[in-house]
Amino acid sequence: DDGDHVPALVIGSGYGGAVAALRLTQAGIATAVVEMGMAWTTAGADGKVFCDMLDPDHRSYWLRTRTDQPVGYFLGIDANKSISRYTGVLDSEKFAGIRVYQGRGVGGGSLVNGGMAVVPQRDYFAQILPSVDVTSMYDTYFPRANAALGVNAIDTAWFETAACYRYARVSRDQAKASGYRTTFLNNVYDFGYMRQEQAGTVTRSALASEVIYGNNFGKRSLDKTYLAAAAATGRLTISAQHVVTAVAPASPAGYTVTMNQIDTAGRTVAVKTVRADRVFFAAGSVGTSKLLVAMRAQGQLPNLPAAVGQGWGNNGNVMVARAQHLWNTTGALESGMPAMGIDNWSDPAGPVFAEIAPFPAGTELWISLYLAITKNPNRAQFAYDVTTGSVGLSWQTAQNQPAVTAAKRLFDTINRAQATVYRSDLFGVNKVWGDDFTYHPLGGCVLDQATDNYGRLPGYPGLYVVDGSLIPGSTGVNPFVTITALAERNLEKILTTDVS
Ligand code: FAD
């Protein structure tokens, strides 16, 4: 509430924020989480909390009057539709050269994502974060993160027979026949539940085209794991629909945090100021970077280092689809949770880790869709614009060319070997590559550059960064396990040395 004083305040409730909330409350510290999105607990008129991909409504997008689907076209025709403006669960945040998809709500990205829980390759992790002890990450923090997230492995024998993974088997067989290696991907979606969905004994979620706008069943999102465990300590409060707008030093100590309480139309209904002894920035790569860059430019946190706002990347994301031969059906029923990837990361000529993505249209379309993660070296910066009072991102669409080049090399080889072609109707008119959006924003407040080696902001004792902004633009795999494990490592250090 306005005027409150709290020992610890966490901005955002995604992976970094959820780890901070659990470890702080377990250490006996009363913790307030402030989240701009909604608490997704109440069913709508249709009896469901979330809408599906086939019929998106007001619940799908964050304050938009038209959907902005990642695969936005079909047969070259705009597949988006009008919706009413509402604080929906998926934000497509538009910058000059890229749209950045992010989850909005208690649980952050865990509400909307594909649940793929992938530990990065050890030598690549050592390259991207050279100041971090690799042994303790792989012996302690990655296992700790996987356990707390509820990660599970697919039953590989079931995978071979399940109708809902025919699309993945078709892509796998063609990748193998073209000389590539594939790998199963762990997930936080309960594969036991999915098996029952396939058997027809429970209400379908992943098998009912649910993903990106939320899952009504089966998904172990953060509200069911880390945040539920934090709440069970009795020391957690979560304020949903509160947007943090400013953080500044308070006198004699601590920080004042200013926030707007909003309604479901995004209108401010109250402005509140809270004092906190410690503030954990967990608003995501974009949210944390924007907030800190603005605070430095506006003079609230003038001594933040120049590296704040630098080193942003899109994890080399690029999407592409292939058209299958008519005899090679991908199936009318596709699980929304991917379970397999093509792993060509060790190829020095163009590392690619391509997740075999669903196209859950509910009807046979002969489409093989992929989200490729590549080693794109390009980075961008956040900068404050005095005339608009907003923070922009310098990324240009052309900076994604290295990602397209690497993915093209792999999928050209598969197309040649299988005598198939690209779909050029899904990302625009005559456009093969989905190269102007990302699901994996990373960086902007890089560990050991913008912060110290544990996420502390230099010059401001009690301010910490704990989310994806710490990771320098790339992890080589889907990022949430890396974000979670790094937050576990940093929180352990902070709790033992700063808070006692
Ligand atoms: P987030 O999870 O983004 O959390 C930040 C939170 O802060 C949000 O809830 C936001 O609303 C809130 N916030 C922001 N600004 C403010 C503010 N000013 N005041 C208050 N609150 C604020 N990754 C994987 O590893 N596997 C996958 O399968 C996968 N699939 C994905 C699919 C989609 C459609 C998307 C969008 C992402 C996917 N990702 C996946 C990426 C993954 O979800 C993100 O990397 C992860 O959520 C980032 O965690 P974070 O803690 O950095 O921030």
Coordinates of C-alpha atoms and ligand atoms in Angstrom, one line a residue:
D1 CA 0.0 0.0 0.0
D2 CA 1.0 3.6 -0.5
G3 CA 3.5 4.7 2.2
D4 CA 4.5 1.2 3.2
H5 CA 8.0 0.2 4.2
V6 CA 9.1 -3.3 3.1
P7 CA 12.5 -5.1 3.6
A8 CA 12.6 -6.4 0.1
L9 CA 10.7 -5.5 -3.1
V10 CA 10.9 -7.5 -6.3
I11 CA 9.9 -5.8 -9.6
G12 CA 8.3 -8.5 -11.8
S13 CA 7.3 -12.1 -11.2
G14 CA 9.0 -14.1 -14.0
Y15 CA 11.9 -16.5 -13.5
G16 CA 14.3 -14.1 -11.8
G17 CA 11.6 -12.6 -9.6
A18 CA 10.2 -15.9 -8.6
V19 CA 13.6 -17.2 -7.5
A20 CA 14.2 -14.0 -5.5
A21 CA 10.8 -14.3 -3.9
L22 CA 11.3 -17.9 -2.8
R23 CA 14.8 -17.6 -1.5
L24 CA 14.2 -14.3 0.3
T25 CA 11.0 -15.5 2.0
Q26 CA 12.7 -18.8 3.0
A27 CA 15.4 -16.7 4.6
G28 CA 12.8 -15.1 6.8
I29 CA 12.5 -11.8 4.9
A30 CA 9.1 -10.3 4.2
T31 CA 9.0 -9.8 0.4
A32 CA 6.7 -7.7 -1.8
V33 CA 6.4 -8.7 -5.4
V34 CA 5.1 -6.0 -7.8
E35 CA 3.8 -7.3 -11.1
M36 CA 2.3 -5.1 -13.9
G37 CA 0.2 -8.0 -15.4
M38 CA -2.8 -9.8 -13.9
A39 CA -3.1 -12.6 -11.5
W40 CA -4.4 -15.3 -13.9
T41 CA -6.7 -17.1 -11.5
T42 CA -10.3 -16.2 -12.5
A43 CA -12.2 -18.0 -15.3
G44 CA -13.9 -15.9 -18.0
A45 CA -17.5 -16.4 -19.3
D46 CA -16.4 -19.5 -21.1
G47 CA -15.2 -21.1 -17.9
K48 CA -11.6 -20.9 -18.8
V49 CA -8.8 -18.6 -17.5
F50 CA -6.9 -18.5 -20.8
C51 CA -8.0 -18.5 -24.4
D52 CA -6.5 -20.8 -27.1
M53 CA -4.5 -20.0 -30.2
L54 CA -7.3 -20.8 -32.6
D55 CA -9.7 -18.2 -31.2
P56 CA -7.8 -15.4 -29.4
D57 CA -9.9 -12.9 -27.5
H58 CA -9.2 -9.9 -25.2
R59 CA -7.3 -12.2 -22.9
S60 CA -4.6 -12.9 -25.5
Y61 CA -2.7 -9.6 -25.9
W62 CA -1.4 -6.8 -23.7
L63 CA -3.4 -3.6 -24.5
R64 CA -3.9 -4.2 -28.2
T65 CA -7.0 -3.8 -30.4
R66 CA -5.7 -6.4 -32.9
T67 CA -3.8 -9.7 -32.3
D68 CA -0.2 -9.7 -33.4
Q69 CA 0.5 -13.4 -33.9
P70 CA 4.1 -14.5 -34.4
V71 CA 3.0 -16.5 -37.5
G72 CA 0.8 -13.6 -38.7
Y73 CA -0.2 -14.7 -42.2
F74 CA -1.6 -17.7 -44.0
L75 CA -1.5 -18.1 -47.7
G76 CA -0.1 -14.5 -47.6
I77 CA -3.3 -13.2 -46.0
D78 CA -3.1 -11.3 -42.6
A79 CA -4.4 -13.9 -40.1
N80 CA -4.9 -11.4 -37.2
K81 CA -8.2 -10.3 -35.8
S82 CA -9.7 -7.4 -33.8
I83 CA -9.9 -7.8 -30.1
S84 CA -10.9 -5.5 -27.2
R85 CA -8.2 -3.7 -25.4
Y86 CA -7.3 -5.5 -22.2
T87 CA -4.3 -6.4 -20.0
G88 CA -3.9 -9.7 -21.8
V89 CA -1.2 -12.3 -21.1
L90 CA 1.1 -11.8 -24.1
D91 CA 2.8 -8.6 -25.0
S92 CA 4.2 -8.0 -28.4
E93 CA 6.4 -5.0 -27.6
K94 CA 7.4 -3.1 -30.8
F95 CA 10.7 -1.4 -31.2
A96 CA 12.2 0.1 -34.3
G97 CA 13.6 -3.2 -35.8
I98 CA 12.0 -6.0 -33.7
R99 CA 8.9 -7.1 -31.9
V100 CA 9.7 -8.6 -28.5
Y101 CA 7.2 -11.2 -27.2
Q102 CA 6.9 -11.3 -23.4
G103 CA 4.5 -12.8 -20.8
R104 CA 2.5 -10.4 -18.6
G105 CA 1.0 -11.6 -15.4
V106 CA 1.9 -13.3 -12.1
G107 CA 4.5 -15.8 -13.4
G108 CA 5.8 -13.7 -16.3
G109 CA 7.0 -15.7 -19.3
S110 CA 6.2 -19.0 -17.7
L111 CA 2.5 -18.3 -18.4
V112 CA 2.9 -18.1 -22.2
N113 CA 6.0 -20.0 -23.1
G114 CA 6.5 -23.5 -24.6
G115 CA 7.8 -24.9 -21.4
M116 CA 11.1 -26.2 -22.9
A117 CA 13.6 -26.6 -20.1
V118 CA 17.0 -26.8 -21.7
V119 CA 20.4 -26.6 -20.0
P120 CA 22.9 -24.9 -22.2
Q121 CA 26.1 -26.7 -23.4
R122 CA 28.7 -26.4 -20.8
D123 CA 31.5 -25.0 -22.9
Y124 CA 29.1 -22.4 -24.5
F125 CA 27.9 -21.3 -21.0
A126 CA 31.6 -20.9 -20.0
Q127 CA 32.1 -18.7 -23.1
I128 CA 29.1 -16.4 -22.6
L129 CA 29.6 -15.9 -18.8
P130 CA 33.3 -16.3 -18.2
S131 CA 33.2 -14.8 -14.7
V132 CA 30.9 -17.6 -13.4
D133 CA 32.2 -20.8 -11.9
V134 CA 31.0 -23.5 -14.3
T135 CA 31.4 -26.4 -12.0
S136 CA 29.1 -25.1 -9.4
M137 CA 26.6 -24.1 -12.0
Y138 CA 26.4 -27.6 -13.4
D139 CA 26.8 -29.5 -10.1
T140 CA 24.5 -27.3 -8.0
Y141 CA 22.5 -24.5 -9.6
F142 CA 21.2 -26.1 -12.8
P143 CA 20.0 -29.2 -10.9
R144 CA 18.4 -26.9 -8.2
A145 CA 16.6 -24.9 -10.9
N146 CA 15.3 -28.0 -12.7
A147 CA 14.0 -29.5 -9.5
A148 CA 12.2 -26.4 -8.3
L149 CA 10.8 -25.7 -11.8
G150 CA 9.3 -29.2 -11.9
V151 CA 11.1 -30.2 -15.1
N152 CA 10.2 -33.6 -16.5
A153 CA 11.4 -35.8 -19.4
I154 CA 9.1 -37.3 -22.1
D155 CA 8.6 -41.1 -22.2
T156 CA 10.4 -41.7 -25.5
A157 CA 8.5 -44.9 -26.3
W158 CA 5.2 -43.0 -25.9
F159 CA 6.6 -40.2 -28.1
E160 CA 7.0 -42.7 -30.9
T161 CA 3.3 -43.7 -30.9
A162 CA 1.5 -40.4 -29.8
A163 CA -0.6 -38.9 -32.6
C164 CA 0.1 -35.4 -31.1
Y165 CA 3.9 -35.7 -31.9
R166 CA 3.6 -37.0 -35.5
Y167 CA 4.7 -33.5 -36.6
A168 CA 7.9 -33.8 -34.5
R169 CA 8.7 -37.4 -35.8
V170 CA 8.3 -36.2 -39.4
S171 CA 10.8 -33.4 -38.9
R172 CA 13.1 -35.6 -36.9
D173 CA 13.2 -38.4 -39.6
Q174 CA 13.9 -35.9 -42.3
A175 CA 16.6 -34.1 -40.3
K176 CA 18.3 -37.5 -39.6
A177 CA 18.0 -38.5 -43.3
S178 CA 19.7 -35.2 -44.1
G179 CA 22.6 -35.9 -41.8
Y180 CA 21.6 -34.0 -38.7
R181 CA 21.3 -35.0 -35.0
T182 CA 18.1 -34.5 -33.0
T183 CA 17.6 -34.5 -29.3
F184 CA 14.6 -34.8 -26.9
L185 CA 13.8 -31.6 -24.9
N186 CA 12.7 -31.6 -21.3
N187 CA 9.7 -29.5 -20.4
V188 CA 7.8 -28.1 -17.4
Y189 CA 4.5 -29.3 -18.9
D190 CA 3.5 -32.4 -17.1
F191 CA 4.0 -35.2 -19.8
G192 CA 1.9 -37.6 -17.6
Y193 CA -1.0 -35.2 -18.0
M194 CA -0.4 -34.9 -21.7
R195 CA -0.5 -38.7 -22.0
Q196 CA -4.0 -38.6 -20.4
E197 CA -5.0 -35.8 -22.8
Q198 CA -4.0 -38.0 -25.7
A199 CA -5.9 -40.9 -24.2
G200 CA -9.0 -38.7 -23.8
T201 CA -9.3 -39.1 -20.1
V202 CA -8.7 -35.4 -19.0
T203 CA -9.5 -31.9 -20.3
R204 CA -7.1 -31.0 -23.1
S205 CA -4.8 -28.1 -22.9
A206 CA -1.5 -28.7 -24.8
L207 CA -3.6 -30.8 -27.1
A208 CA -6.3 -28.1 -27.4
S209 CA -4.1 -25.6 -29.2
E210 CA -3.2 -23.9 -25.9
V211 CA 0.3 -22.2 -25.8
I212 CA 1.5 -18.6 -26.1
Y213 CA -1.8 -17.2 -24.6
G214 CA -1.6 -19.5 -21.5
N215 CA -2.4 -23.1 -20.6
N216 CA -5.5 -24.0 -18.6
F217 CA -4.0 -27.3 -17.5
G218 CA -0.8 -29.3 -17.4
K219 CA 1.7 -26.5 -17.2
R220 CA 3.9 -26.1 -14.2
S221 CA 4.1 -22.3 -14.5
L222 CA 5.9 -20.3 -11.8
D223 CA 2.6 -19.5 -10.0
K224 CA 2.4 -23.2 -9.3
T225 CA 6.1 -23.8 -8.4
Y226 CA 8.4 -21.1 -7.1
L227 CA 5.8 -18.5 -6.3
A228 CA 3.5 -21.0 -4.6
A229 CA 6.4 -22.2 -2.4
A230 CA 7.2 -18.6 -1.5
A231 CA 3.6 -17.9 -0.6
A232 CA 3.5 -20.9 1.6
T233 CA 6.2 -19.3 3.9
G234 CA 3.5 -16.7 4.8
R235 CA 6.0 -13.9 4.0
L236 CA 5.1 -13.1 0.4
T237 CA 2.7 -10.4 -0.9
I238 CA 2.1 -10.0 -4.6
S239 CA 0.6 -6.8 -6.0
A240 CA -0.7 -7.5 -9.5
Q241 CA -1.7 -4.8 -12.0
H242 CA 1.0 -2.4 -10.5
V243 CA 3.5 -1.0 -12.9
V244 CA 6.8 0.3 -11.4
T245 CA 7.7 3.6 -12.9
A246 CA 10.6 4.9 -10.7
V247 CA 13.2 3.8 -8.2
A248 CA 15.4 6.3 -6.4
P249 CA 17.5 6.5 -3.2
A250 CA 15.5 7.3 -0.1
S251 CA 16.9 9.2 2.9
P252 CA 18.3 8.1 5.3
A253 CA 18.5 4.7 3.6
G254 CA 16.9 2.3 1.2
Y255 CA 14.9 3.2 -1.9
T256 CA 11.6 4.7 -2.9
V257 CA 9.7 2.7 -5.5
T258 CA 6.9 4.5 -7.4
M259 CA 4.2 2.6 -9.1
N260 CA 0.9 3.0 -11.0
Q261 CA -2.0 0.7 -10.2
I262 CA -3.8 0.0 -13.4
D263 CA -7.2 -1.4 -14.4
T264 CA -7.8 -4.0 -17.1
A265 CA -7.9 -1.2 -19.7
G266 CA -4.5 -0.1 -18.7
R267 CA -5.6 3.2 -17.1
T268 CA -3.9 4.4 -13.9
V269 CA -6.3 4.2 -11.0
A270 CA -3.8 5.1 -8.2
V271 CA -0.2 6.2 -7.8
K272 CA 1.7 4.7 -4.9
T273 CA 5.1 5.1 -3.3
V274 CA 6.7 2.5 -1.2
R275 CA 10.0 2.4 0.7
A276 CA 12.2 -0.7 0.4
D277 CA 15.5 -1.6 2.0
R278 CA 16.4 -3.7 -1.0
V279 CA 15.0 -3.7 -4.6
F280 CA 15.4 -6.7 -7.0
F281 CA 15.0 -5.8 -10.6
A282 CA 13.2 -8.8 -12.2
A283 CA 11.1 -7.0 -14.9
G284 CA 12.8 -9.1 -17.7
S285 CA 15.6 -8.2 -20.1
V286 CA 13.5 -5.4 -21.7
G287 CA 11.6 -4.2 -18.5
T288 CA 14.7 -4.0 -16.3
S289 CA 16.8 -2.4 -19.0
K290 CA 14.2 0.2 -19.8
L291 CA 13.6 1.1 -16.2
L292 CA 17.3 1.4 -15.3
V293 CA 18.2 3.4 -18.5
A294 CA 15.3 5.8 -17.7
M295 CA 16.4 6.2 -14.1
R296 CA 19.9 7.0 -15.1
A297 CA 18.9 9.5 -17.7
Q298 CA 16.3 11.2 -15.5
G299 CA 18.8 11.6 -12.6
Q300 CA 17.1 9.2 -10.1
L301 CA 20.0 6.8 -10.4
P302 CA 22.6 8.9 -12.1
N303 CA 25.7 6.9 -11.2
L304 CA 24.6 3.7 -12.9
P305 CA 27.5 2.5 -15.1
A306 CA 27.5 3.1 -18.9
A307 CA 27.2 -0.7 -19.4
V308 CA 23.5 -0.5 -18.2
G309 CA 21.5 -0.7 -21.4
Q310 CA 24.2 -2.4 -23.4
G311 CA 24.7 -5.9 -24.7
W312 CA 21.2 -6.8 -25.7
G313 CA 20.6 -9.7 -28.1
N314 CA 17.7 -11.9 -29.4
N315 CA 19.4 -15.3 -28.7
G316 CA 19.8 -15.6 -32.5
N317 CA 16.1 -16.3 -32.9
V318 CA 14.7 -16.8 -36.4
M319 CA 11.5 -18.8 -37.5
V320 CA 11.0 -20.7 -40.7
A321 CA 8.5 -23.3 -42.1
R322 CA 8.8 -26.0 -44.7
A323 CA 6.0 -27.4 -46.9
Q324 CA 5.7 -31.2 -46.7
H325 CA 4.8 -33.5 -49.5
L326 CA 1.1 -34.5 -49.5
W327 CA 1.9 -38.0 -48.5
N328 CA 3.9 -36.9 -45.5
T329 CA 1.2 -35.7 -43.1
T330 CA 2.1 -33.8 -40.0
G331 CA -1.2 -34.6 -38.2
A332 CA -4.3 -32.6 -37.4
L333 CA -3.6 -32.9 -33.6
E334 CA -0.3 -31.2 -32.6
S335 CA 0.9 -30.8 -29.0
G336 CA 1.5 -27.2 -28.2
M337 CA 4.6 -28.2 -26.2
P338 CA 7.6 -28.9 -28.3
A339 CA 9.6 -32.0 -27.4
M340 CA 12.4 -32.2 -29.8
G341 CA 15.2 -30.1 -31.4
I342 CA 17.6 -30.4 -34.3
D343 CA 21.0 -30.0 -32.7
N344 CA 23.7 -28.7 -35.1
W345 CA 25.3 -26.3 -32.5
S346 CA 28.7 -27.9 -32.8
D347 CA 29.0 -27.0 -36.5
P348 CA 31.5 -24.1 -36.5
A349 CA 30.3 -23.0 -39.9
G350 CA 26.9 -22.0 -38.5
P351 CA 25.7 -23.3 -35.2
V352 CA 22.0 -23.9 -35.1
F353 CA 19.7 -25.4 -32.4
A354 CA 16.3 -25.6 -34.0
E355 CA 13.3 -26.5 -31.9
I356 CA 10.7 -28.4 -33.9
A357 CA 7.7 -26.2 -33.2
P358 CA 4.0 -27.0 -33.4
F359 CA 1.5 -25.5 -35.8
P360 CA -1.6 -26.4 -33.8
A361 CA -4.3 -25.4 -36.3
G362 CA -6.5 -28.4 -35.5
T363 CA -6.4 -29.5 -39.1
E364 CA -3.8 -31.1 -41.4
L365 CA -1.7 -28.4 -43.0
W366 CA 1.5 -30.3 -44.1
I367 CA 3.6 -27.6 -42.4
S368 CA 6.9 -28.2 -40.5
L369 CA 7.6 -25.1 -38.3
Y370 CA 10.9 -24.4 -36.6
L371 CA 12.3 -21.8 -34.1
A372 CA 16.0 -21.7 -34.8
I373 CA 18.4 -20.5 -32.1
T374 CA 21.7 -19.3 -33.8
K375 CA 24.9 -17.7 -32.7
N376 CA 24.2 -14.3 -34.0
P377 CA 27.0 -12.0 -32.7
N378 CA 25.1 -8.7 -33.2
R379 CA 24.0 -6.8 -30.1
A380 CA 22.0 -3.6 -29.5
Q381 CA 21.5 -0.9 -26.9
F382 CA 18.7 0.7 -25.0
A383 CA 18.7 4.5 -25.1
Y384 CA 16.5 7.2 -23.4
D385 CA 14.7 9.6 -25.8
V386 CA 14.2 12.9 -24.1
T387 CA 11.6 14.1 -26.5
T388 CA 9.2 11.2 -25.9
G389 CA 10.4 10.3 -22.4
S390 CA 10.6 6.7 -23.4
V391 CA 13.4 4.1 -23.9
G392 CA 14.1 2.7 -27.4
L393 CA 16.1 -0.3 -28.5
S394 CA 18.6 0.2 -31.4
W395 CA 18.2 -3.3 -32.9
Q396 CA 17.7 -3.2 -36.7
T397 CA 16.1 -6.1 -38.6
A398 CA 19.2 -6.3 -40.8
Q399 CA 21.1 -7.4 -37.7
N400 CA 19.3 -10.7 -37.9
Q401 CA 21.0 -11.6 -41.2
P402 CA 23.6 -13.9 -39.5
A403 CA 20.7 -15.9 -37.9
V404 CA 19.0 -16.2 -41.3
T405 CA 22.3 -17.3 -43.0
A406 CA 23.0 -20.0 -40.4
A407 CA 19.4 -21.3 -40.4
K408 CA 19.2 -21.2 -44.2
R409 CA 22.3 -23.4 -44.5
L410 CA 20.7 -26.1 -42.4
F411 CA 17.2 -26.0 -43.8
D412 CA 18.5 -25.6 -47.4
T413 CA 20.3 -28.9 -46.8
I414 CA 17.2 -30.6 -45.5
N415 CA 15.0 -29.2 -48.3
R416 CA 17.5 -30.4 -50.9
A417 CA 17.8 -33.9 -49.4
Q418 CA 14.0 -34.2 -49.0
A419 CA 13.0 -32.4 -52.2
T420 CA 10.8 -30.0 -50.2
V421 CA 10.5 -26.2 -50.2
Y422 CA 10.0 -23.4 -47.8
R423 CA 6.6 -21.9 -47.0
S424 CA 6.8 -18.3 -48.0
D425 CA 3.2 -17.3 -47.0
L426 CA 3.4 -17.4 -43.1
F427 CA 5.6 -14.4 -42.1
G428 CA 4.3 -11.9 -44.7
V429 CA 3.7 -12.0 -48.5
N430 CA 6.6 -13.9 -50.1
K431 CA 8.6 -13.9 -46.9
V432 CA 10.4 -17.1 -45.9
W433 CA 12.0 -15.9 -42.6
G434 CA 10.4 -14.8 -39.4
D435 CA 13.3 -12.5 -38.7
D436 CA 11.6 -9.5 -37.2
F437 CA 10.5 -10.8 -33.8
T438 CA 12.0 -12.7 -30.8
Y439 CA 10.8 -14.9 -27.9
H440 CA 14.2 -14.7 -26.2
P441 CA 15.2 -11.2 -25.2
L442 CA 18.5 -11.4 -23.3
G443 CA 20.9 -8.8 -21.9
G444 CA 20.8 -5.1 -21.4
C445 CA 22.3 -5.3 -17.9
V446 CA 25.0 -7.9 -18.3
L447 CA 26.6 -9.7 -15.3
D448 CA 30.1 -8.6 -14.4
Q449 CA 29.7 -5.6 -16.7
A450 CA 26.6 -3.5 -15.8
T451 CA 26.5 -5.3 -12.4
D452 CA 29.1 -7.0 -10.2
N453 CA 29.6 -10.8 -10.6
Y454 CA 26.4 -11.4 -8.5
G455 CA 23.9 -8.9 -10.0
R456 CA 24.6 -6.0 -7.6
L457 CA 24.3 -2.6 -9.2
P458 CA 27.5 -0.7 -8.4
G459 CA 27.2 2.5 -6.4
Y460 CA 23.7 1.6 -5.1
P461 CA 23.9 -0.9 -2.3
G462 CA 20.7 -2.9 -2.0
L463 CA 19.8 -2.7 -5.7
Y464 CA 20.1 -6.0 -7.6
V465 CA 19.4 -7.4 -11.1
V466 CA 18.1 -11.0 -11.1
D467 CA 16.6 -11.7 -14.5
G468 CA 17.4 -12.4 -18.2
S469 CA 19.0 -9.0 -18.6
L470 CA 22.1 -10.4 -16.9
I471 CA 22.8 -12.8 -19.8
P472 CA 24.7 -11.3 -22.7
G473 CA 22.3 -11.7 -25.6
S474 CA 22.7 -15.5 -26.1
T475 CA 22.5 -18.8 -24.4
G476 CA 22.4 -21.2 -27.4
V477 CA 19.3 -22.8 -26.1
N478 CA 15.8 -21.7 -24.8
P479 CA 16.8 -19.5 -21.9
F480 CA 14.6 -19.9 -18.8
V481 CA 16.6 -22.6 -17.1
T482 CA 19.7 -20.5 -17.5
I483 CA 18.0 -17.5 -16.1
T484 CA 16.6 -19.5 -13.1
A485 CA 19.9 -21.2 -12.3
L486 CA 21.9 -17.9 -12.5
A487 CA 19.3 -16.3 -10.2
E488 CA 19.7 -19.2 -7.7
R489 CA 23.5 -18.7 -7.7
N490 CA 23.2 -15.0 -7.2
L491 CA 20.6 -15.1 -4.5
E492 CA 22.6 -17.7 -2.5
K493 CA 25.6 -15.3 -2.5
I494 CA 23.5 -12.2 -1.7
L495 CA 21.7 -14.0 1.2
T496 CA 24.9 -15.2 2.8
T497 CA 27.0 -12.0 2.3
D498 CA 24.6 -9.0 2.2
V499 CA 21.6 -10.0 4.2
S500 CA 22.3 -11.6 7.6
Ligands
FAD1 P1 10.0 -12.5 -17.5 O1 9.6 -13.9 -17.4 O2 9.6 -11.8 -18.8 O3 9.3 -11.7 -16.3 C1 9.3 -10.3 -16.2 C2 8.0 -9.9 -15.5 O4 8.1 -8.5 -15.1 C3 6.8 -9.9 -16.4 O5 5.8 -10.7 -15.7 C4 6.4 -8.5 -16.6 O6 5.0 -8.3 -16.7 C5 6.9 -7.8 -15.3 N1 7.3 -6.4 -15.5 C6 8.0 -5.8 -16.5 N2 8.1 -4.5 -16.3 C7 7.5 -4.2 -15.1 C8 7.3 -3.0 -14.4 N3 7.8 -1.8 -14.8 N4 6.6 -3.1 -13.2 C9 6.1 -4.3 -12.8 N5 6.2 -5.5 -13.4 C10 6.9 -5.4 -14.6 N6 12.0 -20.0 -22.8 C11 12.4 -21.3 -22.6 O7 13.4 -21.5 -21.9 N7 11.7 -22.3 -23.1 C12 10.5 -22.1 -23.9 O8 9.9 -23.0 -24.3 C13 10.2 -20.7 -24.2 N8 9.1 -20.5 -25.0 C14 8.7 -19.1 -25.1 C15 7.5 -18.9 -25.8 C16 7.0 -17.6 -25.9 C17 5.8 -17.3 -26.6 C18 7.7 -16.5 -25.2 C19 7.2 -15.1 -25.2 C20 8.9 -16.8 -24.5 C21 9.4 -18.1 -24.5 N9 10.5 -18.4 -23.7 C22 10.9 -19.7 -23.6 C23 11.3 -17.3 -23.1 C24 11.1 -17.2 -21.6 O9 9.8 -17.2 -21.3 C25 11.8 -16.0 -21.1 O10 13.2 -16.1 -21.4 C26 11.7 -15.8 -19.6 O11 10.3 -15.7 -19.2 C27 12.5 -14.6 -19.1 O12 12.5 -14.6 -17.7 P2 12.7 -13.2 -16.9 O13 12.7 -13.5 -15.4 O14 14.0 -12.6 -17.4 O15 11.5 -12.2 -17.3

